[in-house]
Amino acid sequence: NAGVMQNPRHLVRRRGQEARLRCSPMKGHSHVYWYRQLPEEGLKFMVYLQKENIIDESGMPKERFSAEFPKEGPSILRIQQVVRGDSAAYFCASSPTDRRYGYTFGSGTRLTVV
Amino acid sequence: KNQVEQSPQSLIILEGKNCTLQCNYTVSPFSNLRWYKQDTGRGPVSLTIMTFSENTKSNGRYTATLDADTKQSSLHITASQLSDSASYICVVRLWPNTGTASKLTFGTGTRLQVTL
């Protein structure tokens, strides 16, 4: 069981470019969550997805950010036209159907916008 | 506003010593409280999870306590090791438990450094 896999681990983008962050949940987990962690701050919820469905996107910025979790393949967090303020660590977590058993986090993708 | 505050912000202790980290929350209604350990450059890893009715829970050298009346929790680390150096994050979940993921509130963590 490889755990929650995120790639890339580090991503550098110039302002205005697009960033694509990938997350493969643990085997058997059907729920995926994306969190953002700014320096010196706690994790902030962004979006919660199940296969082919966005369940809760109340933490997503209204513009430039989108997420998907297709039937096949990893979940993708997409940031268009990145700005310096997007620089952060983006963590993905997954859980089985019964969320009482908690979340397993990936190692994160560190996005740096230059 | 639902908040989770942790103290101290950072802590340095000698290897082998014990320490206690604090978490105060205003999240209401409360469902459960979790402590995570986050190594530098890694994702958080769950240490304990406690519901309203649980006062204490242990995981090896880690013991978490919960006082739901005063809305306080602590994480006690016994006989610290160099590998305990990490951030420890307190996370509180709103009731009802079957709600969406946005009902988790994360503290900013306590940075623990264990030295020789």
JSON list of N, CA, C and O in Angstrom, two decimals, chain A residues 5-6 9 17 26 28 36 41 55 62 64-65 69-70 74 81-82 103:
[
{"chain": "A", "resi": 5, "resn": "MET", "atom": "N", "xyz": [-0.12, 9.36, -2.86]},
{"chain": "A", "resi": 5, "resn": "MET", "atom": "CA", "xyz": [1.01, 9.79, -3.68]},
{"chain": "A", "resi": 5, "resn": "MET", "atom": "C", "xyz": [0.70, 11.12, -4.33]},
{"chain": "A", "resi": 5, "resn": "MET", "atom": "O", "xyz": [-0.31, 11.27, -5.01]},
{"chain": "A", "resi": 6, "resn": "GLN", "atom": "N", "xyz": [1.61, 12.06, -4.12]},
{"chain": "A", "resi": 6, "resn": "GLN", "atom": "CA", "xyz": [1.47, 13.37, -4.75]},
{"chain": "A", "resi": 6, "resn": "GLN", "atom": "C", "xyz": [2.68, 13.64, -5.63]},
{"chain": "A", "resi": 6, "resn": "GLN", "atom": "O", "xyz": [3.80, 13.34, -5.26]},
{"chain": "A", "resi": 9, "resn": "ARG", "atom": "N", "xyz": [6.83, 16.68, -6.24]},
{"chain": "A", "resi": 9, "resn": "ARG", "atom": "CA", "xyz": [7.09, 17.12, -4.87]},
{"chain": "A", "resi": 9, "resn": "ARG", "atom": "C", "xyz": [7.37, 18.61, -4.83]},
{"chain": "A", "resi": 9, "resn": "ARG", "atom": "O", "xyz": [6.98, 19.30, -3.89]},
{"chain": "A", "resi": 17, "resn": "GLN", "atom": "N", "xyz": [1.89, 31.32, -15.61]},
{"chain": "A", "resi": 17, "resn": "GLN", "atom": "CA", "xyz": [1.85, 29.94, -16.10]},
{"chain": "A", "resi": 17, "resn": "GLN", "atom": "C", "xyz": [0.78, 29.14, -15.36]},
{"chain": "A", "resi": 17, "resn": "GLN", "atom": "O", "xyz": [0.17, 29.61, -14.40]},
{"chain": "A", "resi": 26, "resn": "MET", "atom": "N", "xyz": [-4.97, 6.61, -1.55]},
{"chain": "A", "resi": 26, "resn": "MET", "atom": "CA", "xyz": [-4.64, 5.25, -1.10]},
{"chain": "A", "resi": 26, "resn": "MET", "atom": "C", "xyz": [-5.59, 4.26, -1.75]},
{"chain": "A", "resi": 26, "resn": "MET", "atom": "O", "xyz": [-6.74, 4.59, -2.05]},
{"chain": "A", "resi": 28, "resn": "GLY", "atom": "N", "xyz": [-8.32, 1.80, -2.24]},
{"chain": "A", "resi": 28, "resn": "GLY", "atom": "CA", "xyz": [-9.54, 1.59, -1.47]},
{"chain": "A", "resi": 28, "resn": "GLY", "atom": "C", "xyz": [-10.18, 2.87, -0.95]},
{"chain": "A", "resi": 28, "resn": "GLY", "atom": "O", "xyz": [-11.28, 2.83, -0.38]},
{"chain": "A", "resi": 36, "resn": "ARG", "atom": "N", "xyz": [-4.30, 23.64, 1.49]},
{"chain": "A", "resi": 36, "resn": "ARG", "atom": "CA", "xyz": [-3.17, 24.52, 1.20]},
{"chain": "A", "resi": 36, "resn": "ARG", "atom": "C", "xyz": [-2.57, 24.97, 2.52]},
{"chain": "A", "resi": 36, "resn": "ARG", "atom": "O", "xyz": [-3.31, 25.29, 3.47]},
{"chain": "A", "resi": 41, "resn": "GLU", "atom": "N", "xyz": [1.42, 29.07, 8.64]},
{"chain": "A", "resi": 41, "resn": "GLU", "atom": "CA", "xyz": [-0.02, 28.98, 8.85]},
{"chain": "A", "resi": 41, "resn": "GLU", "atom": "C", "xyz": [-0.47, 27.53, 8.89]},
{"chain": "A", "resi": 41, "resn": "GLU", "atom": "O", "xyz": [0.25, 26.63, 8.47]},
{"chain": "A", "resi": 55, "resn": "ILE", "atom": "N", "xyz": [-17.73, 17.53, -4.15]},
{"chain": "A", "resi": 55, "resn": "ILE", "atom": "CA", "xyz": [-18.70, 17.50, -3.06]},
{"chain": "A", "resi": 55, "resn": "ILE", "atom": "C", "xyz": [-18.75, 18.84, -2.32]},
{"chain": "A", "resi": 55, "resn": "ILE", "atom": "O", "xyz": [-19.81, 19.33, -1.97]},
{"chain": "A", "resi": 62, "resn": "LYS", "atom": "N", "xyz": [-12.38, 31.66, -6.00]},
{"chain": "A", "resi": 62, "resn": "LYS", "atom": "CA", "xyz": [-13.42, 31.68, -7.04]},
{"chain": "A", "resi": 62, "resn": "LYS", "atom": "C", "xyz": [-12.83, 31.65, -8.45]},
{"chain": "A", "resi": 62, "resn": "LYS", "atom": "O", "xyz": [-13.45, 31.13, -9.38]},
{"chain": "A", "resi": 64, "resn": "ARG", "atom": "N", "xyz": [-9.38, 31.01, -11.12]},
{"chain": "A", "resi": 64, "resn": "ARG", "atom": "CA", "xyz": [-8.08, 30.40, -11.47]},
{"chain": "A", "resi": 64, "resn": "ARG", "atom": "C", "xyz": [-7.87, 29.01, -10.91]},
{"chain": "A", "resi": 64, "resn": "ARG", "atom": "O", "xyz": [-7.00, 28.29, -11.38]},
{"chain": "A", "resi": 65, "resn": "PHE", "atom": "N", "xyz": [-8.62, 28.60, -9.92]},
{"chain": "A", "resi": 65, "resn": "PHE", "atom": "CA", "xyz": [-8.42, 27.29, -9.30]},
{"chain": "A", "resi": 65, "resn": "PHE", "atom": "C", "xyz": [-9.54, 26.35, -9.72]},
{"chain": "A", "resi": 65, "resn": "PHE", "atom": "O", "xyz": [-10.71, 26.73, -9.74]},
{"chain": "A", "resi": 69, "resn": "PHE", "atom": "N", "xyz": [-11.54, 14.86, -10.14]},
{"chain": "A", "resi": 69, "resn": "PHE", "atom": "CA", "xyz": [-11.17, 13.51, -9.72]},
{"chain": "A", "resi": 69, "resn": "PHE", "atom": "C", "xyz": [-11.88, 12.58, -10.70]},
{"chain": "A", "resi": 69, "resn": "PHE", "atom": "O", "xyz": [-13.01, 12.15, -10.47]},
{"chain": "A", "resi": 70, "resn": "PRO", "atom": "N", "xyz": [-11.24, 12.30, -11.83]},
{"chain": "A", "resi": 70, "resn": "PRO", "atom": "CA", "xyz": [-11.90, 11.53, -12.88]},
{"chain": "A", "resi": 70, "resn": "PRO", "atom": "C", "xyz": [-12.10, 10.07, -12.48]},
{"chain": "A", "resi": 70, "resn": "PRO", "atom": "O", "xyz": [-11.51, 9.58, -11.51]},
{"chain": "A", "resi": 74, "resn": "PRO", "atom": "N", "xyz": [-5.51, 10.03, -11.39]},
{"chain": "A", "resi": 74, "resn": "PRO", "atom": "CA", "xyz": [-5.40, 10.77, -10.14]},
{"chain": "A", "resi": 74, "resn": "PRO", "atom": "C", "xyz": [-6.32, 11.98, -10.10]},
{"chain": "A", "resi": 74, "resn": "PRO", "atom": "O", "xyz": [-6.88, 12.41, -11.12]},
{"chain": "A", "resi": 81, "resn": "GLN", "atom": "N", "xyz": [-2.78, 30.75, -14.48]},
{"chain": "A", "resi": 81, "resn": "GLN", "atom": "CA", "xyz": [-2.20, 32.09, -14.36]},
{"chain": "A", "resi": 81, "resn": "GLN", "atom": "C", "xyz": [-1.70, 32.35, -12.94]},
{"chain": "A", "resi": 81, "resn": "GLN", "atom": "O", "xyz": [-2.15, 33.28, -12.26]},
{"chain": "A", "resi": 82, "resn": "VAL", "atom": "N", "xyz": [-0.77, 31.53, -12.50]},
{"chain": "A", "resi": 82, "resn": "VAL", "atom": "CA", "xyz": [-0.32, 31.59, -11.11]},
{"chain": "A", "resi": 82, "resn": "VAL", "atom": "C", "xyz": [0.27, 32.96, -10.79]},
{"chain": "A", "resi": 82, "resn": "VAL", "atom": "O", "xyz": [0.85, 33.65, -11.65]},
{"chain": "A", "resi": 103, "resn": "TYR", "atom": "N", "xyz": [-8.16, 10.67, 7.95]},
{"chain": "A", "resi": 103, "resn": "TYR", "atom": "CA", "xyz": [-7.56, 11.00, 6.68]},
{"chain": "A", "resi": 103, "resn": "TYR", "atom": "C", "xyz": [-6.10, 10.57, 6.66]},
{"chain": "A", "resi": 103, "resn": "TYR", "atom": "O", "xyz": [-5.41, 10.64, 7.66]}
]
